[in-house]
Each structure stands twice: as structure tokens, then as C-alpha cells.
Amino acid sequence: MPRLSQKKSKHTHYLQFISDPARLAKALADTEPTEQLTAWLNRLKRLYGVPFNYLVPNEKMLPNESIRFFQVDFNWIDALLEGACSIGHANETEARHAALLTAKLHAACGMTGATGNISAPTQVTGFLLRSQVVSGWPKLEVVAYGQDGTELTNVLRMEHISPSLLLYLVEGKIDHLLLREPAVGLHFGIDINGEKNLRYVTVPADAPAGTKPGDQMAVEPVPPTFRDKGNRTLKLNQLAANTATTLYANQANNAPDGSKLPFTSAEFALEMVEGTQEVEFQSNGSQ
Amino acid sequence: MGNANPPLEKGKITFINNHQPPLLDGEYVITVEQKLQNKNAAPSPAAAINEAYTNTKRFQVRGERFSIDSTEIESVFPPSNSQGEYENVLPHIVFSRKTLPWERTAHDQADSSWLALLLFDENDPIPEIQNIMVGDLQRSPFPHEEGGANQDSTLPGTAVSYLDISLEYSELMYDPCMAIDIPVSLFNNIVPGLVDLPWLTHARSVTPEQPARMGMAETDDISVESAVVVGNRLPEPNTKCTVHLVSLENMAPYLPSGDDYTPADIKLADGSAAEMVRLVSLKSWSYTSVDPKETFTGLLMDLDKEDGLRVFAINNPNPSDTEADSYVANGLKMGYTAMNHHTRQGCKTVSWYRGPFVPFEVPPTIFVPVPNGDPTDMPIQTADEAVRYNPETGMMDISYASAWQIGRLLALQDKGFSVALYNWKRSCTLATVMEFERQLLEQGVGETLGLTAKAHRDDPLVMHHAVAKFIKTRLKPYLIKEPPEDNDPPTGRQSPPAEMMPDITPTAFNTPQGNTFREGD
């Protein structure tokens, strides 16, 4: 029976005790990190607060009007987290603890994505876009696709670091991505080349299979006419009449029995709607 | 629609010709008459009843007329103060009230909408917007304030305005409104003709596939109905344009007519030709139509992307074949950049640094206690432990060391986090010490006390109580009766003896406030 009063022997015991990881782990089995800690580390893991010149050390890496793809180096992230967990070690006891506790903290904080659930992704990729597009279209939509063509939905971070710089991090490996104008941009206009391609209002029997109302027609586009070129004021009535004529000629606004359906401002609006632009980027295989 | 290879967000949009409101704006009279009569053709005088009761109620349907509440406007396109490739885009405005454009009419044959969008650009020039009163839309003097005397209208002598602004209920001559004065020649050129009016307005009902995305999850109504007014003029490229939503109420006689847009004969009251037309501007916004090169697609297509899309690395401008150069080129290709490095000893060198964004897949190395790693690995104590040295070149890689250091600094900077982390670590240390004490007691006196059940042995409190009870009952006769004076008041906390706790000394970081170190607590 050891003597309780022998401080020295006890201390060696204690050091032995904490240098045995198995026993230490058992002692710490019930200690769970608080929500406050894991939430903060989760944000740190997604590189919130890290100075930008640590992320992009050289401005040549990201010139003006450029887009750069990257993979996230988890070693770097681990080192970052470890540094954050390293405060307050003063003696060997705490260092021994830290070995276990840091791992515990690591395990407890995942990366929260757009979906809101915390996951521990094994691979994170992303891109940095530095362009006037970012400032000009603040509500730019980004859709990233993996190699098998599925959409990558767990967006870990999508943020304007500065008005013209967008950082995007997503779980998985980006194979190609689409940058879209915000969908509210559904608008009215004529095509870029100054003509107006038409859409089916109703689908005639001889249309290609799978055609839906609203799909583009493969007929000669209708050129709009101006009241006078200088003022760029459209002759809407004439455009509407020409459009209606073309539609009827192609059986694209007719009832099933072939009779003409009315052509009103509703049909005209359908013909005049222009979609939003989107641009696709294919990342090259060297990543 | 561009190259629609991925399916766009599904949903349905239905275009509707118009939404005529059940009643147009204006005053109405409703009369109810009730007749009471004896059916018998020749009744006795006492039973002869022939009376009629009438009741008349007047009511008014009120709508917007000289101004539109901003809550009725859902959105405008192109967005206000935006810039983009709008030279092929007709401006439009969306109203959340689906009947708004048809509540009044321009009084043409088709009873078209009373609203139109007029687009002006810098060459026109853009008419100045003026704050006026409703009375300024007509010629005769009117009171400028409640109970005020009649004063002259500000309508210029050469201008015409609305034909009939007889006020409706609750409208006042001194209500404020906005107006623009347009030269007649410009008005004739840009205002929609009578034949165009029916094409400028329509209604829409949008049914998104996922209503929640449009913030409508709480209503059962999953389709959004709105009314749209479209302009009839395209902006010049590279100009700033201003769009005015104007009221064309009863203006049909002034609009160009026929397919060749013959200008109407706009005359003043004295028969001479007018020079200006004054219209109420219900809303105005501006945007800039830019060079097609600076469009969404144009900008993205012009992004710097040699050899496909370049990844995150510096382009080496002048590659050469010397060994040193190829070494540097490799480093750059791997996403490294050379940084000046002041070592702790104070000498200067150049070291490689790389951020977390790298141009290739990095295999996880094992230098930090990875989750579920070997717990015997001691964590990094200083940043220098993470510096990597390449003996072949004599260069150091300080990426991970910098990461560690910046993480530490960020943690120290955030007081809330650092205090919470420190407290949590202390509670963990305490748990360890309790466990150690329990083991000690178990080894020492467990069997003596007969605490053989495992459940008892695993709970430090049970152990404590057992030992205390043992001391109080079995050892009491051997204890000193009166304990010596003790200055420390009992804390009432279960804590192990002081000498068992590790020494806690304030370390070399800014001590969090409100956290005092109590020796041996």
C-alpha cells in the first residue's frame, strides 16, 4: 500500500500516469469540446480570418482578370488548426494532454457547408476569380460539377474577399463549372446579332421529337425594324405582326385542328424573352 | 438561352395577356331599390300597398394615379445603377399587383394600359425630373397648400400635359408628384405608337419547382403573379440611360398613330404648336449600357487562361535549362513562392512558402496529430518544428510553420476563443487528476474498504465518499479532536489535494482577463 503522504513518489506516479496514452485517453473519455470551440475552429478550417497574403502569397499568382483553380492542402489546414489549439501549454502535463485534445478538437470540428451539415471532406477544391465580373454581377451564380457530371452541392465557402475577388471552396473535385448571370436577369430584348429567334408557342406535329412549348424554332429569325435607326425605337407592332405571321406559317401557334390561335401580348412576351448568359469552364487535367 | 447543357432550375412561367381588374379606378354609384306591392290587382283600400324604398351608396375604387407606392414595384431590369451589355435589352418593370397596368387606360380603342416606359440616353438629352404638384399638370391657378390662395401653375406656356385631370376622391391639387418635360420632337420619336400599346404589357405567373427558394414556403400559394410593362426602345451602346415609368392616362390623342407612326398634332389652347409635353414620372432609374466586350460573357471569355485554365501557380516568364533555374521552375509549378525569411537567430535567407491552395493533390503527410492518429505523437511546440529543410539546395520550406504560427496568432487574437479553449483544457486536466486520484485510492484502500464492485471503483466520487466515511468512522478515535486553525475557508468543491495538481504558472501569452490563476485550485 503506497503511502499517501509521499509527495515525491506520487509525482512520479502522476507523470507515469499521464505518459501512458491509453490511461490518459480513458481519463479524458468524457470531455467533449464545447460548441463555441468547435464552431470557431470550423470557421478557421474554412480559412475565415486568415490574412489574404497567407492564402495568395504572390500577386503574380492571381493577376487581374484571371481565374485560378486549386486544391486545398489539408496539411496546411491541420497545421493552422494545431497552431490555434497550441495556446496555453506551459508544462509537460499540458503538452501530453494537448496531444490527445488537439486530435479530439480536430475530430469534433468538421467543415460546415452550404447544406448546413458538418462533414469532414477528404478533398476540397475551389477557385479564385479576380475580375470585373465579380463586382459587376454581385449575385453571380456558380455551379460546379464533378468528374462524373454530378453537381457538387456542399459549398464550403463562397465569398467576396474584396469587391472584385471571389473565393469559392467546395467539397469534391471540380471538373467543370458554370458561371451564370443571376436568374432574375430574365429580360426582354433582341438577339445579339440584331435579330429575333422565335420559340414554339404550340408544338406542331412535324416538330422534332421532344420539343416543348418555349423551345427555340429552327426557322429564319425575324429582324426587328426601327422607326428610325438613330433613335433605336422599335416598331413593336410590326415586329409582333411579323412574328405572328412566321408562327402561323410554321404551325407554331395553332390549335390541334390547325386553326390559328390568337396572338396577344402574352405570346409576344414569350417570343421576346431573352435568357441569361452562362459561361462554362473546363478545368484541365493537370490539377 | 445559351448552351443549356445543364437543366436550368425547373419551374413554369405562364404569360398572360392581361389582368383586367373587375372595376376600373373611379367613382361609382350603387343603387338598391325595393318595391312593396300587393299582388292583388284590386285590393281593398286598407290593404293597398305600393311603396318603393331606394338606397344609394357612392363608393370609389382608388388606385395609383400620380405616384406609385414603391412596395407595388417588385423589380426593374436592367437593375438600377448597373452596367452591362444592354444594347439589345428592352427595359422592363415588374409590379407585384397583377392588375395595376390595366386599372386606368390611355383611352385608345383597345383600352390599353396607362403605363409606359420611356428610355432616354445622353444624346436626347435626358429630361430633368421635377418635383411638382398635381395642379401643375394643368393651366389654371390652384391652391398650393391647404386653405391657401390660388397661385399660378408652373406648367410652361409652351407645354401641354394631360387632357383631363379632374381630381378623384381624396386627390388634392397640392399632392406632390414627379414630372418630366419632353420636347415634342423627341416625344414623337420615342413614345409608343397607338399600334404598339397592346404589346407593351402582359402578366406572368411563375410557379417555381421549389417554392422555398423564393421565400414562399409559408404560403399555400405557390405561384407568383405579377404584371410586366416593357419598353419599346433599345439603348445606344456605351451610354448612360435613364428610364421613366410614365403615365399615359387619356393621352391617346397625343400618341403617334398608324403603322408609319404619324405624329399627332399637339396644340396649345390658343391653337399654336406645343413645344413640350409634360408627363408624370412614376418611377425612374438609370443604368449604363457598356461595350459588348465588357459583358458577362465577354469578360469571362477574356480571362487570363493560357494553356487551358491555368492552375494556382506562378508562370515562369523565362525558362532556361540550368539546374538552378529548373529547380526554381519546379518550385513555382508546385505553387511555391520564394519569400524573404528572417530566422530567429536574425540572419536573412530566402525560403519557400506555399499557401493552402495548391495546384495538385497533396498526400497527407504525418507531422501533426491527425485525427485518430497515433496519440503518442507530441504536438508541435514551436513553429520551428514544422520547418522543412532540403539539404540538397539548402532551402527551407516554411509553409506549414507559417500556417501553425498564423493559427496560433489568430487564436490569441480572439479573446473569446482563447479563454474558452484554456478553460476547456483546464477542465480536461482536472478530469485527469481526478482519475489519477481515483486510481491511487483504489490501489491504496479499495480492497480495504471492500469496494470490489466495478461500478463503485469507476466512480471517483464513490471512492471519495467511501474513504471519507472510512476516516470518519473507523479512524475517528485516532484523529486529533480539534483541528488547528485554518485560514483557508473550505471551498466546497471536490478537488484533489494541492500537491497533486500540476503547477500552473501563467504562460507567456496575454492572460485572458477575468481568469485568475489560483495556485493549486
Short mmCIF file of C-alpha atoms in Angstrom, two decimals, chain A residues 1-2 4-5 7 10-15 17-19 21-24 26-28 31-34 36-38 40-41 44-45 47-58 60-107 123 128-133 136-137 140-141 143 145 167 169 173 176 178-194 199 214 216 224 226-238 240-241 263-284 286-287, chain B residues 1-9 13 15-18 77 82-92 102 124 186-193 195-196 198-204 228 230-237 256 259-261 294-315 332 335-339 353-373 375-381 386 399-414 416-422 424-433 435-436 438-441 443-445 448 458 499-507 509:
data_model
loop_
_atom_site.label_atom_id
_atom_site.label_comp_id
_atom_site.label_asym_id
_atom_site.label_seq_id
_atom_site.Cartn_x
_atom_site.Cartn_y
_atom_site.Cartn_z
CA MET A 1 0.00 0.00 0.00
CA PRO A 2 1.70 3.18 -1.10
CA LEU A 4 -0.29 8.78 0.67
CA SER A 5 1.96 11.37 2.15
CA LYS A 7 4.68 13.53 -2.41
CA LYS A 10 3.28 10.30 -6.03
CA HIS A 11 4.51 12.79 -8.52
CA THR A 12 6.48 10.24 -10.41
CA HIS A 13 3.34 8.17 -10.40
CA TYR A 14 1.42 11.02 -11.85
CA LEU A 15 3.94 11.54 -14.62
CA PHE A 17 0.10 8.05 -15.44
CA ILE A 18 -0.06 10.85 -17.96
CA SER A 19 2.64 9.44 -20.17
CA PRO A 21 -1.77 7.44 -23.59
CA ALA A 22 -4.24 4.65 -23.08
CA ARG A 23 -4.89 5.56 -19.48
CA LEU A 24 -4.93 9.21 -20.30
CA LYS A 26 -9.64 6.78 -20.69
CA ALA A 27 -9.48 9.63 -18.20
CA LEU A 28 -10.42 12.12 -20.90
CA THR A 31 -14.51 15.56 -22.12
CA GLU A 32 -16.24 16.91 -25.17
CA PRO A 33 -15.20 20.25 -26.62
CA THR A 34 -17.80 22.97 -26.31
CA GLN A 36 -18.06 27.55 -29.02
CA LEU A 37 -14.71 25.91 -29.67
CA THR A 38 -15.80 23.68 -32.50
CA TRP A 40 -14.67 28.74 -34.12
CA LEU A 41 -12.34 26.04 -35.38
CA LEU A 44 -10.89 28.65 -39.14
CA LYS A 45 -10.83 25.45 -41.12
CA LEU A 47 -9.93 29.89 -43.67
CA TYR A 48 -12.02 32.67 -42.20
CA GLY A 49 -9.82 35.34 -40.75
CA VAL A 50 -6.60 34.10 -42.32
CA PRO A 51 -4.90 37.11 -43.90
CA PHE A 52 -5.20 37.05 -47.62
CA ASN A 53 -1.48 37.30 -48.26
CA TYR A 54 -1.12 33.98 -46.50
CA LEU A 55 -3.55 32.45 -48.96
CA VAL A 56 -2.09 34.09 -52.04
CA PRO A 57 1.49 34.96 -51.15
CA ASN A 58 2.41 36.40 -54.52
CA LYS A 60 1.58 37.08 -59.77
CA MET A 61 -0.44 34.03 -58.83
CA LEU A 62 -3.63 35.95 -59.38
CA PRO A 63 -3.30 38.74 -61.91
CA ASN A 64 -6.19 41.00 -62.84
CA GLU A 65 -8.87 39.36 -64.96
CA SER A 66 -7.88 35.81 -64.14
CA ILE A 67 -9.35 32.67 -62.69
CA ARG A 68 -7.27 30.12 -60.82
CA PHE A 69 -8.22 26.65 -59.73
CA PHE A 70 -6.65 24.92 -56.77
CA GLN A 71 -6.86 22.05 -54.34
CA VAL A 72 -6.78 22.65 -50.64
CA ASP A 73 -3.74 21.28 -48.84
CA PHE A 74 -5.10 19.69 -45.71
CA ASN A 75 -1.67 19.57 -44.12
CA TRP A 76 -1.69 23.32 -44.16
CA ILE A 77 -5.14 23.42 -42.62
CA ASP A 78 -4.10 20.92 -39.96
CA ALA A 79 -1.05 22.96 -39.11
CA LEU A 80 -3.23 26.06 -38.88
CA LEU A 81 -5.63 24.34 -36.51
CA GLU A 82 -2.86 22.92 -34.48
CA GLY A 83 -1.39 26.35 -34.05
CA ALA A 84 -4.75 27.61 -32.86
CA CYS A 85 -5.02 24.77 -30.35
CA SER A 86 -1.47 25.24 -29.15
CA ILE A 87 -2.06 28.15 -26.83
CA GLY A 88 -1.72 27.74 -23.12
CA HIS A 89 0.79 24.91 -22.91
CA ALA A 90 3.11 25.56 -20.06
CA ASN A 91 4.35 22.24 -18.89
CA GLU A 92 4.66 18.66 -19.84
CA THR A 93 1.31 17.73 -18.38
CA GLU A 94 -0.45 20.12 -20.66
CA ALA A 95 1.63 19.12 -23.64
CA ARG A 96 0.75 15.50 -23.06
CA HIS A 97 -2.86 16.46 -22.83
CA ALA A 98 -2.64 18.57 -25.91
CA ALA A 99 -1.61 15.60 -27.99
CA LEU A 100 -4.93 13.98 -27.20
CA LEU A 101 -7.04 17.10 -27.01
CA THR A 102 -5.90 18.52 -30.34
CA ALA A 103 -6.84 15.31 -32.05
CA LYS A 104 -10.15 15.46 -30.26
CA LEU A 105 -10.76 19.02 -31.38
CA HIS A 106 -9.79 18.09 -34.91
CA ALA A 107 -12.23 15.26 -34.92
CA GLN A 123 -10.98 16.60 -50.77
CA LEU A 128 -10.28 32.28 -57.07
CA LEU A 129 -11.79 34.64 -59.60
CA ARG A 130 -10.42 38.13 -59.89
CA SER A 131 -12.34 40.04 -62.48
CA GLN A 132 -14.75 42.87 -63.10
CA VAL A 133 -17.39 40.19 -63.40
CA GLY A 136 -20.39 43.89 -61.89
CA TRP A 137 -22.56 40.87 -61.12
CA LEU A 140 -23.27 35.69 -59.85
CA GLU A 141 -24.30 32.04 -59.70
CA VAL A 143 -22.46 25.71 -60.29
CA TYR A 145 -19.66 19.75 -61.41
CA LEU A 167 -13.24 32.79 -53.30
CA LEU A 169 -14.46 26.31 -51.91
CA LYS A 173 -13.01 17.83 -57.22
CA HIS A 176 -16.01 21.93 -64.88
CA LEU A 178 -20.68 27.16 -64.89
CA LEU A 179 -20.78 30.83 -64.12
CA ARG A 180 -24.23 32.23 -64.68
CA GLU A 181 -25.78 35.61 -64.60
CA PRO A 182 -28.31 35.75 -61.80
CA ALA A 183 -31.56 34.19 -62.89
CA VAL A 184 -33.51 37.36 -62.16
CA GLY A 185 -32.00 38.60 -65.37
CA LEU A 186 -34.79 37.09 -67.43
CA HIS A 187 -35.42 40.02 -69.69
CA PHE A 188 -36.79 41.20 -72.98
CA GLY A 189 -34.75 42.00 -75.97
CA ILE A 190 -33.48 41.01 -79.34
CA ASP A 191 -30.58 38.69 -80.02
CA ILE A 192 -27.02 39.94 -80.10
CA ASN A 193 -26.88 39.81 -83.87
CA GLY A 194 -29.87 42.13 -84.09
CA ARG A 199 -39.97 29.98 -79.95
CA GLY A 214 -41.00 27.61 -75.46
CA GLN A 216 -36.34 27.65 -79.96
CA PRO A 224 -36.90 43.86 -85.90
CA PHE A 226 -36.79 50.61 -86.19
CA ARG A 227 -38.92 53.69 -86.54
CA ASP A 228 -35.68 55.47 -87.33
CA LYS A 229 -32.27 53.98 -86.77
CA GLY A 230 -30.97 56.99 -84.91
CA ASN A 231 -33.36 56.64 -82.02
CA ARG A 232 -33.38 52.84 -81.86
CA THR A 233 -37.11 52.86 -81.18
CA LEU A 234 -38.65 49.59 -82.28
CA LYS A 235 -41.72 49.19 -84.40
CA LEU A 236 -43.22 46.78 -81.96
CA ASN A 237 -46.46 46.37 -83.80
CA GLN A 238 -44.71 45.37 -86.99
CA ALA A 240 -45.43 41.42 -83.46
CA ALA A 241 -47.21 41.09 -86.80
CA PHE A 263 -51.58 36.22 -80.87
CA THR A 264 -51.65 38.64 -77.94
CA SER A 265 -49.12 40.40 -75.77
CA ALA A 266 -48.70 37.16 -73.82
CA GLU A 267 -47.47 35.23 -76.86
CA PHE A 268 -45.42 38.23 -77.86
CA ALA A 269 -43.77 38.31 -74.43
CA LEU A 270 -42.85 34.65 -74.75
CA GLU A 271 -41.18 35.39 -78.06
CA MET A 272 -39.34 38.43 -76.74
CA VAL A 273 -37.84 36.87 -73.61
CA GLU A 274 -34.09 36.54 -73.66
CA GLY A 275 -32.37 34.14 -71.31
CA THR A 276 -29.37 34.85 -69.15
CA GLN A 277 -25.82 34.22 -70.22
CA GLU A 278 -23.66 31.50 -68.82
CA VAL A 279 -20.06 30.54 -69.38
CA GLU A 280 -18.57 27.13 -68.79
CA PHE A 281 -15.01 26.49 -67.64
CA GLN A 282 -13.41 23.13 -68.09
CA SER A 283 -10.55 22.61 -65.72
CA ASN A 284 -7.56 20.96 -67.34
CA SER A 286 -3.17 18.80 -64.57
CA GLN A 287 -4.85 19.51 -61.28
CA MET B 1 -30.94 30.61 -73.95
CA GLY B 2 -27.21 29.99 -74.36
CA ASN B 3 -25.88 26.47 -74.26
CA ALA B 4 -28.37 24.84 -71.99
CA ASN B 5 -26.48 21.69 -71.20
CA PRO B 6 -27.40 21.50 -67.52
CA PRO B 7 -31.10 21.68 -66.86
CA LEU B 8 -31.97 25.10 -65.60
CA GLU B 9 -33.98 25.41 -62.47
CA ILE B 13 -43.71 30.57 -66.27
CA PHE B 15 -47.55 34.55 -69.83
CA ILE B 16 -50.99 36.11 -69.63
CA ASN B 17 -52.32 38.72 -71.99
CA ASN B 18 -53.80 40.98 -69.36
CA PHE B 77 -34.48 45.41 -65.29
CA SER B 82 -25.90 48.56 -63.02
CA GLN B 83 -23.82 48.29 -66.09
CA GLY B 84 -23.88 45.61 -68.69
CA GLU B 85 -24.47 44.75 -72.26
CA TYR B 86 -27.91 46.20 -72.50
CA GLU B 87 -27.90 47.45 -76.07
CA ASN B 88 -30.18 44.59 -77.08
CA VAL B 89 -32.34 44.71 -73.98
CA LEU B 90 -35.71 46.38 -73.64
CA PRO B 91 -36.11 47.73 -70.12
CA HIS B 92 -38.97 46.30 -68.12
CA TRP B 102 -54.96 47.95 -66.53
CA ASP B 124 -31.54 63.06 -76.17
CA LEU B 186 -38.36 63.66 -79.05
CA PHE B 187 -41.75 62.66 -77.66
CA ASN B 188 -42.97 61.82 -81.16
CA ASN B 189 -39.87 59.76 -81.84
CA ILE B 190 -39.76 57.59 -78.77
CA VAL B 191 -43.23 57.35 -77.30
CA PRO B 192 -45.02 54.11 -78.20
CA GLY B 193 -47.48 54.49 -81.05
CA VAL B 195 -50.47 50.39 -82.53
CA ASP B 196 -47.72 49.44 -80.08
CA PRO B 198 -51.29 46.50 -76.73
CA TRP B 199 -47.90 44.75 -76.94
CA LEU B 200 -46.24 46.54 -74.07
CA THR B 201 -47.92 44.98 -71.07
CA HIS B 202 -48.59 41.45 -70.03
CA ALA B 203 -48.95 39.46 -66.84
CA ARG B 204 -46.96 36.49 -65.67
CA VAL B 228 -44.92 43.49 -66.53
CA VAL B 230 -41.86 46.58 -71.30
CA GLY B 231 -40.15 49.49 -73.00
CA ASN B 232 -40.06 49.98 -76.75
CA ARG B 233 -36.60 51.42 -77.27
CA LEU B 234 -33.12 49.94 -77.20
CA PRO B 235 -30.30 51.97 -75.62
CA GLU B 236 -27.24 53.06 -77.52
CA PRO B 237 -24.10 51.16 -76.51
CA PRO B 256 -48.31 58.71 -82.99
CA ASP B 259 -48.16 51.88 -88.99
CA ASP B 260 -45.97 54.74 -90.13
CA TYR B 261 -46.19 56.48 -86.76
CA GLU B 294 -17.32 44.20 -71.12
CA THR B 295 -20.26 41.91 -70.82
CA PHE B 296 -20.59 38.93 -68.60
CA THR B 297 -19.62 36.52 -71.32
CA GLY B 298 -17.05 38.84 -72.82
CA LEU B 299 -15.25 39.37 -69.54
CA LEU B 300 -15.23 35.71 -68.67
CA MET B 301 -14.04 34.69 -72.10
CA ASP B 302 -11.17 37.15 -71.86
CA LEU B 303 -9.92 35.84 -68.54
CA ASP B 304 -6.24 35.03 -68.37
CA LYS B 305 -6.14 31.34 -69.15
CA GLU B 306 -3.24 30.27 -71.29
CA ASP B 307 -2.88 26.55 -71.86
CA GLY B 308 -6.43 25.88 -70.89
CA LEU B 309 -7.15 27.06 -67.41
CA ARG B 310 -4.02 27.79 -65.50
CA VAL B 311 -3.90 26.50 -62.02
CA PHE B 312 -2.68 28.22 -58.97
CA ALA B 313 0.97 28.76 -59.73
CA ILE B 314 3.23 31.48 -60.95
CA ASN B 315 4.02 31.47 -64.60
CA LEU B 332 6.97 27.62 -58.84
CA GLY B 335 2.66 26.53 -56.16
CA TYR B 336 5.57 27.75 -54.10
CA THR B 337 6.79 31.26 -53.98
CA ALA B 338 10.08 32.47 -52.61
CA MET B 339 9.86 34.76 -49.63
CA TYR B 353 6.31 29.42 -48.89
CA ARG B 354 3.08 27.98 -50.13
CA GLY B 355 -0.44 28.79 -49.04
CA PRO B 356 -3.26 26.29 -48.54
CA PHE B 357 -4.25 26.48 -52.20
CA VAL B 358 -2.04 24.23 -54.26
CA PRO B 359 -2.12 23.23 -57.90
CA PHE B 360 -2.16 19.48 -57.40
CA GLU B 361 -3.26 16.86 -54.93
CA VAL B 362 -1.17 16.79 -51.80
CA PRO B 363 -0.89 13.48 -49.99
CA PRO B 364 -1.43 13.94 -46.27
CA THR B 365 1.90 13.84 -44.51
CA ILE B 366 2.11 12.77 -40.93
CA PHE B 367 3.58 15.53 -38.97
CA VAL B 368 0.64 16.73 -36.97
CA PRO B 369 -1.53 14.62 -34.73
CA VAL B 370 -4.05 13.79 -37.35
CA PRO B 371 -7.48 12.74 -36.12
CA ASN B 372 -7.39 9.12 -35.00
CA GLY B 373 -3.62 9.20 -35.39
CA PRO B 375 -1.71 9.51 -29.71
CA THR B 376 1.93 9.19 -28.68
CA ASP B 377 2.87 11.87 -31.17
CA MET B 378 3.60 15.00 -29.29
CA PRO B 379 2.11 18.10 -30.88
CA ILE B 380 4.25 20.84 -32.26
CA GLN B 381 5.57 23.06 -29.51
CA ALA B 386 7.31 22.45 -38.84
CA SER B 399 4.68 26.78 -45.37
CA TYR B 400 3.45 24.66 -42.51
CA ALA B 401 5.42 26.62 -39.94
CA SER B 402 3.71 29.79 -41.12
CA ALA B 403 0.36 28.07 -41.01
CA TRP B 404 0.97 26.95 -37.46
CA GLN B 405 2.09 30.38 -36.41
CA ILE B 406 -0.82 32.21 -38.04
CA GLY B 407 -3.25 29.77 -36.44
CA ARG B 408 -1.73 30.45 -33.04
CA LEU B 409 -1.85 34.19 -33.55
CA LEU B 410 -5.46 34.08 -34.71
CA ALA B 411 -6.42 32.07 -31.65
CA LEU B 412 -4.67 34.52 -29.33
CA GLN B 413 -6.28 37.43 -31.10
CA ASP B 414 -9.76 36.11 -30.39
CA GLY B 416 -13.45 34.60 -26.52
CA PHE B 417 -11.95 31.58 -28.17
CA SER B 418 -8.68 31.62 -26.27
CA VAL B 419 -10.42 31.84 -22.90
CA ALA B 420 -12.83 29.08 -23.82
CA LEU B 421 -10.03 26.86 -25.05
CA TYR B 422 -7.95 27.45 -21.95
CA TRP B 424 -11.68 23.54 -21.55
CA LYS B 425 -8.09 22.38 -21.33
CA ARG B 426 -8.05 23.03 -17.61
CA SER B 427 -11.23 21.06 -17.13
CA CYS B 428 -9.58 18.23 -19.02
CA THR B 429 -6.53 18.40 -16.79
CA LEU B 430 -8.80 18.31 -13.79
CA ALA B 431 -10.52 15.23 -15.16
CA THR B 432 -7.17 13.55 -15.50
CA VAL B 433 -6.17 14.39 -11.98
CA GLU B 435 -8.98 9.91 -12.50
CA PHE B 436 -5.43 9.60 -11.22
CA ARG B 438 -9.29 7.59 -8.06
CA GLN B 439 -6.80 5.05 -9.24
CA LEU B 440 -4.49 5.89 -6.38
CA LEU B 441 -7.26 5.46 -3.83
CA GLN B 443 -4.95 0.81 -5.39
CA GLY B 444 -4.36 2.02 -1.88
CA VAL B 445 -7.56 1.44 0.02
CA THR B 448 -9.66 -2.46 2.47
CA ASP B 458 -15.03 3.50 -11.61
CA GLU B 499 0.22 18.89 -4.25
CA MET B 500 -1.34 16.55 -6.73
CA MET B 501 -2.25 19.29 -9.13
CA PRO B 502 0.39 20.18 -11.63
CA ASP B 503 1.95 23.55 -11.14
CA ILE B 504 0.02 26.11 -13.07
CA THR B 505 2.08 29.08 -13.92
CA PRO B 506 0.97 31.90 -16.16
CA THR B 507 2.47 31.29 -19.53
CA PHE B 509 0.70 34.83 -23.65
#
